[in-house]
CSV table of N, CA and C in Angstrom, one decimal:
chain,number,residue,atom,x,y,z
A,90,MET,N,-20.9,-5.3,-24.0
A,90,MET,CA,-19.7,-5.0,-23.3
A,90,MET,C,-19.6,-3.7,-22.7
A,91,THR,N,-19.1,-3.6,-21.5
A,91,THR,CA,-18.9,-2.6,-20.7
A,91,THR,C,-17.8,-1.7,-21.4
A,92,ALA,N,-17.9,-0.3,-21.3
A,92,ALA,CA,-16.7,0.5,-21.9
A,92,ALA,C,-15.5,0.2,-21.0
A,93,GLY,N,-14.4,0.1,-21.6
A,93,GLY,CA,-13.1,0.0,-20.9
A,93,GLY,C,-12.7,-1.4,-20.4
A,94,VAL,N,-13.6,-2.3,-20.7
A,94,VAL,CA,-13.5,-3.7,-20.3
A,94,VAL,C,-12.8,-4.5,-21.4
A,95,LYS,N,-11.7,-5.1,-21.1
A,95,LYS,CA,-11.2,-6.1,-22.2
A,95,LYS,C,-11.8,-7.4,-22.0
A,96,THR,N,-12.1,-8.0,-23.1
A,96,THR,CA,-12.8,-9.4,-22.9
A,96,THR,C,-11.9,-10.5,-22.8
A,97,ALA,N,-12.5,-11.6,-22.9
A,97,ALA,CA,-11.9,-12.9,-22.6
A,97,ALA,C,-10.8,-13.1,-23.8
A,98,SER,N,-10.7,-12.4,-24.8
A,98,SER,CA,-9.9,-12.7,-25.8
A,98,SER,C,-8.5,-12.2,-25.6
A,99,ALA,N,-8.2,-11.6,-24.4
A,99,ALA,CA,-6.9,-11.2,-24.1
A,99,ALA,C,-6.0,-12.3,-23.9
A,100,SER,N,-5.4,-12.9,-25.0
A,100,SER,CA,-4.6,-14.1,-24.9
A,100,SER,C,-3.2,-13.5,-24.5
A,101,PRO,N,-2.4,-14.2,-23.7
A,101,PRO,CA,-2.7,-15.7,-23.4
A,101,PRO,C,-3.4,-16.0,-22.0
A,102,ALA,N,-3.9,-15.0,-21.5
A,102,ALA,CA,-4.7,-15.2,-20.2
A,102,ALA,C,-6.0,-15.9,-20.6
A,103,SER,N,-6.4,-16.8,-19.8
A,103,SER,CA,-7.5,-17.6,-20.2
A,103,SER,C,-8.8,-17.4,-19.1
A,104,VAL,N,-9.7,-16.5,-19.6
A,104,VAL,CA,-10.8,-16.2,-18.8
A,104,VAL,C,-12.2,-16.5,-19.6
A,105,PRO,N,-13.2,-17.0,-18.9
A,105,PRO,CA,-14.5,-17.3,-19.5
A,105,PRO,C,-15.1,-16.0,-20.0
A,106,PRO,N,-16.0,-16.2,-21.0
A,106,PRO,CA,-16.7,-14.9,-21.5
A,106,PRO,C,-17.6,-14.2,-20.6
A,107,ILE,N,-18.1,-14.8,-19.5
A,107,ILE,CA,-18.8,-14.1,-18.4
A,107,ILE,C,-18.0,-13.3,-17.5
A,108,TRP,N,-16.6,-13.3,-17.6
A,108,TRP,CA,-15.6,-12.8,-16.6
A,108,TRP,C,-15.9,-11.2,-16.8
A,109,ASN,N,-16.0,-10.5,-15.6
A,109,ASN,CA,-16.1,-9.0,-15.7
A,109,ASN,C,-14.9,-8.5,-15.0
A,110,GLY,N,-13.9,-7.9,-15.6
A,110,GLY,CA,-12.7,-7.5,-15.0
A,110,GLY,C,-13.1,-6.2,-14.2
A,111,GLU,N,-13.8,-5.3,-14.7
A,111,GLU,CA,-14.1,-4.1,-13.9
A,111,GLU,C,-14.7,-4.4,-12.6
A,112,LYS,N,-15.7,-5.4,-12.6
A,112,LYS,CA,-16.3,-5.9,-11.4
A,112,LYS,C,-15.3,-6.4,-10.5
A,113,MET,N,-14.5,-7.3,-11.0
A,113,MET,CA,-13.5,-8.1,-10.3
A,113,MET,C,-12.7,-7.1,-9.5
A,114,TYR,N,-12.0,-6.2,-10.2
A,114,TYR,CA,-11.0,-5.1,-9.7
A,114,TYR,C,-11.8,-4.3,-8.6
A,115,ASN,N,-12.9,-3.7,-9.1
A,115,ASN,CA,-13.3,-2.7,-8.0
A,115,ASN,C,-14.1,-3.5,-6.9
A,116,SER,N,-14.6,-4.6,-7.1
A,116,SER,CA,-15.2,-5.2,-5.8
A,116,SER,C,-14.2,-5.7,-4.9
A,117,PHE,N,-13.2,-6.3,-5.4
A,117,PHE,CA,-11.9,-6.8,-4.5
A,117,PHE,C,-11.3,-5.6,-3.8
A,118,LEU,N,-11.1,-4.5,-4.5
A,118,LEU,CA,-10.6,-3.3,-3.9
A,118,LEU,C,-11.4,-2.8,-2.7
A,119,LYS,N,-12.8,-2.8,-3.1
A,119,LYS,CA,-13.7,-2.2,-2.1
A,119,LYS,C,-14.1,-3.2,-0.9
A,120,ASP,N,-14.4,-4.5,-1.2
A,120,ASP,CA,-15.1,-5.3,-0.3
A,120,ASP,C,-14.1,-6.6,0.1
A,121,GLY,N,-13.0,-6.9,-0.6
A,121,GLY,CA,-12.2,-8.0,-0.4
A,121,GLY,C,-11.1,-7.7,0.7
A,122,THR,N,-10.6,-8.8,1.2
A,122,THR,CA,-9.5,-8.7,2.1
A,122,THR,C,-8.3,-9.5,1.7
A,123,GLY,N,-7.3,-8.7,1.5
A,123,GLY,CA,-6.0,-9.3,0.9
A,123,GLY,C,-4.8,-8.6,1.5
A,124,PHE,N,-3.7,-8.9,0.7
A,124,PHE,CA,-2.4,-8.3,1.2
A,124,PHE,C,-1.5,-8.1,-0.1
A,125,SER,N,-0.6,-7.2,0.0
A,125,SER,CA,0.5,-7.1,-1.0
A,125,SER,C,1.9,-7.3,-0.4
A,126,PHE,N,2.8,-7.4,-1.2
A,126,PHE,CA,4.2,-7.4,-0.8
A,126,PHE,C,4.7,-6.0,-0.8
A,127,PRO,N,5.8,-5.7,-0.1
A,127,PRO,CA,6.3,-4.3,-0.1
A,127,PRO,C,6.7,-3.9,-1.5
A,128,HIS,N,6.3,-2.7,-2.0
A,128,HIS,CA,6.4,-2.1,-3.3
A,128,HIS,C,6.7,-0.7,-3.2
A,129,LYS,N,7.0,-0.2,-4.3
A,129,LYS,CA,7.3,1.3,-4.4
A,129,LYS,C,6.1,2.1,-4.3
A,130,GLU,N,6.1,3.2,-3.7
A,130,GLU,CA,5.0,4.1,-3.4
A,130,GLU,C,4.4,4.6,-4.8
A,131,GLY,N,3.1,4.6,-5.0
A,131,GLY,CA,2.6,4.9,-6.2
A,131,GLY,C,2.5,4.0,-7.3
A,132,ALA,N,3.0,2.7,-7.0
A,132,ALA,CA,3.0,1.5,-7.9
A,132,ALA,C,1.7,1.3,-8.4
A,133,PRO,N,1.6,0.9,-9.8
A,133,PRO,CA,0.2,0.5,-10.3
A,133,PRO,C,-0.3,-0.7,-9.5
A,134,VAL,N,-1.7,-0.8,-9.6
A,134,VAL,CA,-2.3,-1.8,-8.7
A,134,VAL,C,-2.9,-3.0,-9.6
A,135,ALA,N,-2.7,-4.1,-9.2
A,135,ALA,CA,-3.4,-5.3,-9.8
A,135,ALA,C,-4.0,-6.2,-8.6
A,136,VAL,N,-5.0,-7.0,-9.1
A,136,VAL,CA,-5.7,-7.8,-8.1
A,136,VAL,C,-5.6,-9.2,-8.4
A,137,VAL,N,-5.4,-10.2,-7.7
A,137,VAL,CA,-5.3,-11.5,-7.9
A,137,VAL,C,-6.0,-12.3,-6.8
A,138,ALA,N,-7.0,-13.1,-7.4
A,138,ALA,CA,-7.6,-14.2,-6.5
A,138,ALA,C,-6.9,-15.4,-6.7
A,139,PHE,N,-6.5,-16.0,-5.5
A,139,PHE,CA,-5.8,-17.3,-5.6
A,139,PHE,C,-6.2,-18.2,-4.4
A,140,ASP,N,-5.8,-19.5,-4.6
A,140,ASP,CA,-6.2,-20.5,-3.7
A,140,ASP,C,-4.8,-21.1,-3.2
A,141,THR,N,-4.7,-21.4,-1.8
A,141,THR,CA,-3.4,-21.9,-1.3
A,141,THR,C,-3.2,-23.3,-1.8
A,142,GLN,N,-4.2,-24.0,-2.4
A,142,GLN,CA,-4.0,-25.4,-2.7
A,142,GLN,C,-3.8,-25.6,-4.2
A,143,CYS,N,-3.7,-24.4,-4.9
A,143,CYS,CA,-3.6,-24.4,-6.3
A,143,CYS,C,-2.2,-24.4,-7.0
A,144,PRO,N,-1.9,-25.4,-7.7
A,144,PRO,CA,-0.5,-25.4,-8.4
A,144,PRO,C,-0.3,-24.2,-9.2
A,145,ASP,N,-1.3,-23.9,-10.0
A,145,ASP,CA,-1.1,-22.7,-11.1
A,145,ASP,C,-1.0,-21.5,-10.2
A,146,CYS,N,-1.6,-21.4,-9.0
A,146,CYS,CA,-1.4,-20.1,-8.3
A,146,CYS,C,-0.1,-20.0,-7.8
A,147,MET,N,0.7,-21.1,-7.5
A,147,MET,CA,2.0,-20.9,-7.0
A,147,MET,C,2.8,-20.6,-8.2
A,148,ARG,N,2.5,-21.1,-9.4
A,148,ARG,CA,3.2,-20.8,-10.7
A,148,ARG,C,3.2,-19.4,-10.9
A,149,LEU,N,2.0,-18.6,-10.7
A,149,LEU,CA,1.8,-17.3,-11.0
A,149,LEU,C,2.6,-16.5,-10.0
A,150,LEU,N,2.6,-16.8,-8.8
A,150,LEU,CA,3.4,-16.1,-7.8
A,150,LEU,C,4.8,-16.1,-8.1
A,151,GLN,N,5.3,-17.3,-8.5
A,151,GLN,CA,6.8,-17.3,-9.0
A,151,GLN,C,7.0,-16.4,-10.2
A,152,ARG,N,6.1,-16.3,-11.2
A,152,ARG,CA,6.3,-15.4,-12.3
A,152,ARG,C,6.2,-14.0,-11.9
A,153,LEU,N,5.4,-13.7,-10.9
A,153,LEU,CA,5.2,-12.3,-10.5
A,153,LEU,C,6.3,-11.8,-9.6
A,154,GLN,N,6.9,-12.6,-8.8
A,154,GLN,CA,8.0,-12.2,-7.9
A,154,GLN,C,8.9,-11.2,-8.3
A,155,PRO,N,9.5,-11.3,-9.6
A,155,PRO,CA,10.5,-10.3,-10.0
A,155,PRO,C,9.8,-8.9,-10.2
A,156,LEU,N,8.5,-8.9,-10.2
A,156,LEU,CA,7.7,-7.5,-10.4
A,156,LEU,C,7.1,-6.9,-9.3
A,157,LEU,N,7.2,-7.6,-8.1
A,157,LEU,CA,6.3,-7.3,-7.0
A,157,LEU,C,6.8,-5.9,-6.3
A,158,LYS,N,8.0,-5.5,-6.6
A,158,LYS,CA,8.5,-4.1,-6.0
A,158,LYS,C,8.0,-3.0,-6.9
A,159,ASP,N,7.6,-3.3,-8.1
A,159,ASP,CA,7.3,-2.3,-9.1
A,159,ASP,C,5.8,-2.2,-9.2
A,160,VAL,N,5.0,-3.3,-8.7
A,160,VAL,CA,3.5,-3.4,-8.9
A,160,VAL,C,2.9,-3.6,-7.6
A,161,GLN,N,2.0,-3.0,-7.2
A,161,GLN,CA,1.2,-3.5,-6.0
A,161,GLN,C,0.2,-4.5,-6.4
A,162,VAL,N,0.6,-5.8,-6.2
A,162,VAL,CA,-0.2,-6.8,-6.5
A,162,VAL,C,-1.0,-7.2,-5.2
A,163,ASN,N,-2.4,-6.9,-5.2
A,163,ASN,CA,-3.1,-7.3,-4.1
A,163,ASN,C,-3.6,-8.8,-4.2
A,164,PHE,N,-3.1,-9.6,-3.3
A,164,PHE,CA,-3.5,-11.0,-3.4
A,164,PHE,C,-4.6,-11.3,-2.5
A,165,TYR,N,-5.7,-12.0,-3.0
A,165,TYR,CA,-6.9,-12.2,-2.1
A,165,TYR,C,-7.2,-13.8,-2.0
A,166,PRO,N,-6.9,-14.3,-0.9
A,166,PRO,CA,-7.1,-15.8,-0.8
A,166,PRO,C,-8.7,-16.1,-0.8
A,167,ILE,N,-8.9,-17.2,-1.6
A,167,ILE,CA,-10.3,-17.8,-1.7
A,167,ILE,C,-10.3,-19.3,-1.4
A,168,SER,N,-11.6,-19.7,-1.1
A,168,SER,CA,-11.5,-21.2,-0.9
A,168,SER,C,-12.4,-21.9,-2.1
A,169,PHE,N,-11.4,-22.6,-2.8
A,169,PHE,CA,-11.9,-23.0,-4.2
A,169,PHE,C,-11.6,-24.4,-4.4
A,170,MET,N,-10.5,-24.9,-3.8
A,170,MET,CA,-9.8,-26.3,-4.3
A,170,MET,C,-10.3,-27.5,-3.3
A,171,ASN,N,-10.1,-27.1,-1.9
A,171,ASN,CA,-10.3,-28.2,-1.0
A,171,ASN,C,-10.4,-27.7,0.4
A,172,ILE,N,-10.4,-28.6,1.4
A,172,ILE,CA,-10.8,-28.1,2.8
A,172,ILE,C,-9.6,-27.4,3.3
A,173,HIS,N,-8.5,-27.4,2.9
A,173,HIS,CA,-7.3,-26.7,3.4
A,173,HIS,C,-7.2,-25.2,2.9
A,174,SER,N,-7.9,-24.9,1.9
A,174,SER,CA,-7.9,-23.6,1.3
A,174,SER,C,-8.2,-22.5,2.2
A,175,GLU,N,-9.4,-22.5,2.8
A,175,GLU,CA,-9.9,-21.4,3.6
A,175,GLU,C,-9.0,-21.4,4.8
A,176,PRO,N,-8.8,-22.4,5.6
A,176,PRO,CA,-7.9,-22.2,6.9
A,176,PRO,C,-6.4,-21.8,6.5
A,177,GLN,N,-5.9,-22.1,5.3
A,177,GLN,CA,-4.5,-21.7,4.9
A,177,GLN,C,-4.7,-20.1,4.5
A,178,GLY,N,-5.7,-19.9,3.9
A,178,GLY,CA,-5.9,-18.6,3.5
A,178,GLY,C,-6.0,-17.5,4.7
A,179,THR,N,-6.9,-18.0,5.7
A,179,THR,CA,-7.0,-17.4,6.9
A,179,THR,C,-5.8,-17.2,7.5
A,180,THR,N,-4.8,-18.2,7.6
A,180,THR,CA,-3.6,-18.1,8.4
A,180,THR,C,-2.7,-17.1,7.7
A,181,ILE,N,-2.7,-16.9,6.5
A,181,ILE,CA,-1.9,-16.0,5.8
A,181,ILE,C,-2.5,-14.7,6.2
A,182,LEU,N,-3.7,-14.4,6.1
A,182,LEU,CA,-4.4,-13.0,6.4
A,182,LEU,C,-4.1,-12.7,8.0
A,183,MET,N,-4.0,-13.6,8.9
A,183,MET,CA,-3.8,-13.3,10.2
A,183,MET,C,-2.4,-12.8,10.6
A,184,ALA,N,-1.5,-13.0,9.8
A,184,ALA,CA,-0.1,-12.7,9.9
A,184,ALA,C,0.1,-11.1,10.0
A,185,ASP,N,1.2,-10.8,10.7
A,185,ASP,CA,1.6,-9.4,10.7
A,185,ASP,C,2.1,-9.0,9.4
A,186,LYS,N,2.8,-10.0,8.8
A,186,LYS,CA,3.4,-9.9,7.3
A,186,LYS,C,2.7,-11.0,6.5
A,187,PRO,N,1.5,-10.7,6.0
A,187,PRO,CA,1.0,-11.9,5.2
A,187,PRO,C,1.8,-12.4,4.1
A,188,TYR,N,2.5,-11.5,3.5
A,188,TYR,CA,3.3,-11.8,2.2
A,188,TYR,C,4.3,-12.9,2.7
A,189,GLU,N,4.9,-12.9,3.9
A,189,GLU,CA,6.0,-13.8,4.4
A,189,GLU,C,5.4,-15.2,4.6
A,190,VAL,N,4.2,-15.3,5.0
A,190,VAL,CA,3.5,-16.4,5.3
A,190,VAL,C,3.1,-17.1,3.9
A,191,PHE,N,2.7,-16.2,3.0
A,191,PHE,CA,2.3,-16.7,1.6
A,191,PHE,C,3.6,-17.2,1.0
A,192,GLU,N,4.8,-16.7,1.1
A,192,GLU,CA,6.1,-17.2,0.7
A,192,GLU,C,6.5,-18.6,1.3
A,193,ARG,N,6.2,-18.8,2.5
A,193,ARG,CA,6.2,-20.0,3.2
A,193,ARG,C,5.3,-21.0,2.6
A,194,GLN,N,4.0,-20.7,2.4
A,194,GLN,CA,3.1,-21.5,1.6
A,194,GLN,C,3.7,-22.0,0.3
A,195,HIS,N,4.3,-21.0,-0.4
A,195,HIS,CA,4.9,-21.4,-1.7
A,195,HIS,C,6.0,-22.4,-1.4
A,196,GLU,N,6.9,-22.1,-0.6
A,196,GLU,CA,8.1,-22.9,-0.4
A,196,GLU,C,7.6,-24.4,0.1
A,197,HIS,N,6.5,-24.5,1.0
A,197,HIS,CA,6.3,-25.8,1.4
A,197,HIS,C,5.0,-26.6,0.5
A,198,PHE,N,4.7,-25.9,-0.6
A,198,PHE,CA,3.6,-26.4,-1.4
A,198,PHE,C,3.9,-27.8,-1.9
A,199,LYS,N,5.1,-28.1,-2.2
A,199,LYS,CA,5.5,-29.4,-2.7
A,199,LYS,C,6.0,-30.4,-1.6
A,200,ASP,N,5.9,-30.1,-0.3
A,200,ASP,CA,6.2,-31.0,0.7
A,200,ASP,C,5.5,-32.3,0.5
A,201,PRO,N,6.2,-33.5,0.8
A,201,PRO,CA,5.6,-34.7,0.5
A,201,PRO,C,4.5,-35.1,1.4
A,202,ASP,N,4.3,-34.5,2.6
A,202,ASP,CA,3.4,-35.0,3.7
A,202,ASP,C,2.3,-34.1,3.7
A,203,PHE,N,2.3,-32.9,3.4
A,203,PHE,CA,1.2,-31.9,3.4
A,203,PHE,C,1.5,-30.6,2.5
A,204,ARG,N,0.7,-30.2,1.7
A,204,ARG,CA,0.7,-29.2,0.8
A,204,ARG,C,0.7,-27.8,1.5
A,205,GLY,N,1.8,-27.2,1.8
A,205,GLY,CA,1.7,-25.9,2.2
A,205,GLY,C,1.9,-25.8,3.8
A,206,ILE,N,1.4,-24.7,4.3
A,206,ILE,CA,1.6,-24.4,5.8
A,206,ILE,C,0.6,-25.0,6.5
A,207,ARG,N,1.1,-25.3,7.7
A,207,ARG,CA,0.1,-26.0,8.8
A,207,ARG,C,-0.6,-25.0,9.4
A,208,TYR,N,-1.8,-25.3,10.0
A,208,TYR,CA,-2.6,-24.5,10.8
A,208,TYR,C,-3.4,-25.3,11.7
A,209,ASP,N,-3.8,-24.4,12.7
A,209,ASP,CA,-4.7,-25.1,13.9
A,209,ASP,C,-6.1,-24.3,13.7
A,210,ILE,N,-6.9,-25.0,13.3
A,210,ILE,CA,-8.3,-24.6,12.9
A,210,ILE,C,-8.9,-23.8,14.1
A,211,SER,N,-8.7,-24.5,15.5
A,211,SER,CA,-9.4,-23.8,16.5
A,211,SER,C,-8.8,-22.6,16.9
A,212,LYS,N,-7.7,-22.0,16.2
A,212,LYS,CA,-7.1,-20.7,16.5
A,212,LYS,C,-7.4,-19.7,15.5
A,213,LEU,N,-8.3,-20.1,14.4
A,213,LEU,CA,-8.6,-19.2,13.4
A,213,LEU,C,-9.8,-18.4,13.7
A,214,PRO,N,-9.8,-17.2,13.8
A,214,PRO,CA,-11.1,-16.4,14.1
A,214,PRO,C,-12.0,-16.5,13.0
A,215,VAL,N,-13.3,-16.8,13.4
A,215,VAL,CA,-14.4,-16.9,12.4
A,215,VAL,C,-14.5,-15.6,11.7
A,216,GLU,N,-14.4,-14.4,12.2
A,216,GLU,CA,-14.5,-13.2,11.5
A,216,GLU,C,-13.5,-13.1,10.3
A,217,LEU,N,-12.3,-13.6,10.4
A,217,LEU,CA,-11.4,-13.7,9.5
A,217,LEU,C,-11.6,-14.8,8.4
A,218,ARG,N,-12.0,-15.8,8.9
A,218,ARG,CA,-12.4,-17.1,8.0
A,218,ARG,C,-13.5,-16.6,7.0
A,219,ASP,N,-14.5,-15.8,7.5
A,219,ASP,CA,-15.5,-15.3,6.8
A,219,ASP,C,-15.0,-14.2,5.6
A,220,LYS,N,-13.9,-13.6,5.9
A,220,LYS,CA,-13.4,-12.8,4.9
A,220,LYS,C,-12.9,-13.6,3.8
A,221,VAL,N,-12.3,-14.8,4.0
A,221,VAL,CA,-11.9,-15.6,2.9
A,221,VAL,C,-13.1,-15.9,2.0
A,222,TRP,N,-14.3,-16.2,2.8
A,222,TRP,CA,-15.4,-16.6,2.0
A,222,TRP,C,-16.0,-15.5,1.3
A,223,THR,N,-15.9,-14.3,1.8
A,223,THR,CA,-16.3,-13.0,1.1
A,223,THR,C,-15.4,-12.9,-0.2
A,224,ASN,N,-14.2,-13.1,-0.1
A,224,ASN,CA,-13.4,-13.0,-1.2
A,224,ASN,C,-13.9,-14.1,-2.3
A,225,THR,N,-14.2,-15.3,-1.8
A,225,THR,CA,-14.6,-16.4,-2.8
A,225,THR,C,-16.0,-16.0,-3.5
A,226,LYS,N,-16.8,-15.3,-2.7
A,226,LYS,CA,-18.0,-14.8,-3.4
A,226,LYS,C,-17.7,-13.7,-4.5
A,227,LEU,N,-16.9,-12.9,-4.1
A,227,LEU,CA,-16.4,-11.8,-5.0
A,227,LEU,C,-15.8,-12.4,-6.4
A,228,HIS,N,-15.1,-13.5,-6.1
A,228,HIS,CA,-14.5,-14.2,-7.2
A,228,HIS,C,-15.5,-14.7,-8.2
A,229,ARG,N,-16.5,-15.4,-7.5
A,229,ARG,CA,-17.7,-16.1,-8.3
A,229,ARG,C,-18.5,-14.9,-9.0
A,230,ARG,N,-18.8,-13.9,-8.3
A,230,ARG,CA,-19.7,-12.9,-8.8
A,230,ARG,C,-19.1,-12.1,-10.0
A,231,ALA,N,-17.8,-12.2,-10.1
A,231,ALA,CA,-17.0,-11.5,-11.2
A,231,ALA,C,-17.0,-12.4,-12.5
A,232,GLY,N,-17.6,-13.5,-12.3
A,232,GLY,CA,-17.5,-14.5,-13.5
A,232,GLY,C,-16.3,-15.5,-13.5
A,233,CYS,N,-15.6,-15.5,-12.4
A,233,CYS,CA,-14.4,-16.3,-12.4
A,233,CYS,C,-14.9,-17.8,-12.1
A,234,ARG,N,-14.1,-18.7,-12.8
A,234,ARG,CA,-14.5,-20.0,-12.7
A,234,ARG,C,-13.3,-21.0,-12.4
A,235,ALA,N,-12.3,-20.3,-12.1
A,235,ALA,CA,-11.0,-21.1,-11.8
A,235,ALA,C,-10.1,-20.1,-11.1
A,236,VAL,N,-8.9,-20.6,-10.7
A,236,VAL,CA,-7.9,-19.9,-10.1
A,236,VAL,C,-6.5,-20.2,-10.8
A,237,PRO,N,-5.5,-19.3,-10.8
A,237,PRO,CA,-5.8,-17.9,-10.3
A,237,PRO,C,-6.3,-17.1,-11.4
A,238,TYR,N,-7.0,-15.9,-10.9
A,238,TYR,CA,-7.4,-14.9,-11.8
A,238,TYR,C,-6.8,-13.6,-11.4
A,239,GLY,N,-6.3,-12.8,-12.3
A,239,GLY,CA,-5.7,-11.5,-11.9
A,239,GLY,C,-6.3,-10.5,-13.0
A,240,VAL,N,-6.4,-9.2,-12.5
A,240,VAL,CA,-6.9,-8.2,-13.3
A,240,VAL,C,-6.0,-6.8,-13.1
A,241,PHE,N,-5.7,-6.2,-14.1
A,241,PHE,CA,-4.9,-4.9,-13.9
A,241,PHE,C,-5.7,-3.9,-14.8
A,242,LYS,N,-5.9,-2.7,-14.2
A,242,LYS,CA,-6.5,-1.6,-14.8
A,242,LYS,C,-5.3,-0.8,-15.4
A,243,ASN,N,-5.2,-0.8,-16.8
A,243,ASN,CA,-4.1,-0.1,-17.3
A,243,ASN,C,-4.3,1.4,-17.5
A,244,SER,N,-3.3,2.2,-18.1
A,244,SER,CA,-3.3,3.5,-18.2
A,244,SER,C,-4.5,4.1,-19.2
A,245,LYS,N,-5.1,3.1,-20.0
A,245,LYS,CA,-6.1,3.5,-20.8
A,245,LYS,C,-7.6,3.2,-20.1
A,246,GLY,N,-7.5,2.7,-19.0
A,246,GLY,CA,-8.6,2.5,-18.3
A,246,GLY,C,-9.3,1.1,-18.6
A,247,GLU,N,-8.4,0.2,-19.2
A,247,GLU,CA,-8.9,-1.1,-19.7
A,247,GLU,C,-8.6,-2.2,-18.6
A,248,TYR,N,-9.5,-3.1,-18.3
A,248,TYR,CA,-9.3,-4.1,-17.3
A,248,TYR,C,-8.8,-5.3,-18.0
A,249,VAL,N,-7.4,-5.5,-17.8
A,249,VAL,CA,-6.7,-6.6,-18.6
A,249,VAL,C,-6.6,-7.8,-17.6
A,250,PRO,N,-7.0,-9.0,-18.1
A,250,PRO,CA,-6.8,-10.1,-17.3
A,250,PRO,C,-5.4,-10.7,-17.4
A,251,PHE,N,-5.1,-11.4,-16.4
A,251,PHE,CA,-3.7,-12.2,-16.5
A,251,PHE,C,-3.9,-13.4,-15.6
A,252,ASP,N,-3.1,-14.4,-15.8
A,252,ASP,CA,-3.1,-15.6,-15.1
A,252,ASP,C,-1.7,-16.3,-15.3
A,253,GLU,N,-1.6,-17.6,-14.7
A,253,GLU,CA,-0.4,-18.3,-14.7
A,253,GLU,C,0.2,-18.7,-16.0
A,254,ASN,N,-0.6,-18.4,-17.1
A,254,ASN,CA,-0.1,-18.8,-18.5
A,254,ASN,C,0.7,-17.7,-19.0
A,255,LEU,N,0.9,-16.6,-18.4
A,255,LEU,CA,1.8,-15.6,-18.9
A,255,LEU,C,3.2,-15.6,-18.3
A,256,THR,N,4.2,-15.3,-19.0
A,256,THR,CA,5.4,-15.4,-18.5
A,256,THR,C,5.7,-14.1,-17.7
A,257,THR,N,6.9,-14.0,-17.0
A,257,THR,CA,7.3,-12.8,-16.4
A,257,THR,C,7.4,-11.6,-17.4
A,258,GLU,N,7.9,-11.8,-18.5
A,258,GLU,CA,8.1,-10.6,-19.5
A,258,GLU,C,6.6,-10.3,-19.9
A,259,GLU,N,5.7,-11.2,-20.2
A,259,GLU,CA,4.3,-10.9,-20.7
A,259,GLU,C,3.6,-10.1,-19.5
A,260,LEU,N,3.7,-10.6,-18.3
A,260,LEU,CA,3.3,-9.9,-17.2
A,260,LEU,C,3.8,-8.4,-17.1
A,261,ARG,N,5.0,-8.3,-17.3
A,261,ARG,CA,5.7,-7.0,-17.3
A,261,ARG,C,4.9,-6.0,-18.4
A,262,LYS,N,4.6,-6.6,-19.5
A,262,LYS,CA,3.8,-5.8,-20.6
A,262,LYS,C,2.5,-5.4,-20.0
A,263,VAL,N,1.8,-6.5,-19.4
A,263,VAL,CA,0.4,-6.2,-19.0
A,263,VAL,C,0.5,-5.0,-18.0
A,264,PHE,N,1.4,-5.0,-17.1
A,264,PHE,CA,1.6,-4.0,-16.1
A,264,PHE,C,2.2,-2.7,-16.6
A,265,GLU,N,2.5,-2.6,-17.9
A,265,GLU,CA,3.0,-1.5,-18.5
A,265,GLU,C,4.4,-1.0,-17.8
A,266,LEU,N,5.2,-2.0,-17.5
A,266,LEU,CA,6.5,-1.7,-17.0
A,266,LEU,C,7.5,-1.7,-18.1
A,267,ASN,N,8.3,-0.8,-18.3
A,267,ASN,CA,9.3,-0.7,-19.3
A,267,ASN,C,10.7,-0.8,-18.9
């Protein structure tokens, strides 16, 4: 075990034993392409890999929403669930305000005819589509095997996992918000 890395026993978040929180946190911040919601200057930083087609990811967003002004949660779209994941992730990243498009994705997630935002594949730049795939590779290389996965580096230097299984209050504790 690497010093400062909290292992998969960090209940109630569910992560596999091969998950490497330090690698996930640092590699996404260095090489990933994501976005965050408006937040306070100097807010603590968390990293989340999500898929636009994932119901658990939408649940995590809902639980995080009350905290997004106090924590800089960097969201990184990956392609994991189906053929709509990458183009929807790319559409979000293309926006001037990606968090607003992500909120629209959340709002339309349960639409009866199509899950989430619509896109025109012919208008999505390959360079940006490749960034979603880079995020996907970073997710796998950190030992992630599902979505959503989140990691927060706490004040002790520990890499603490979080996912949709945590309530807003449990997330508040993970982020050391009092």
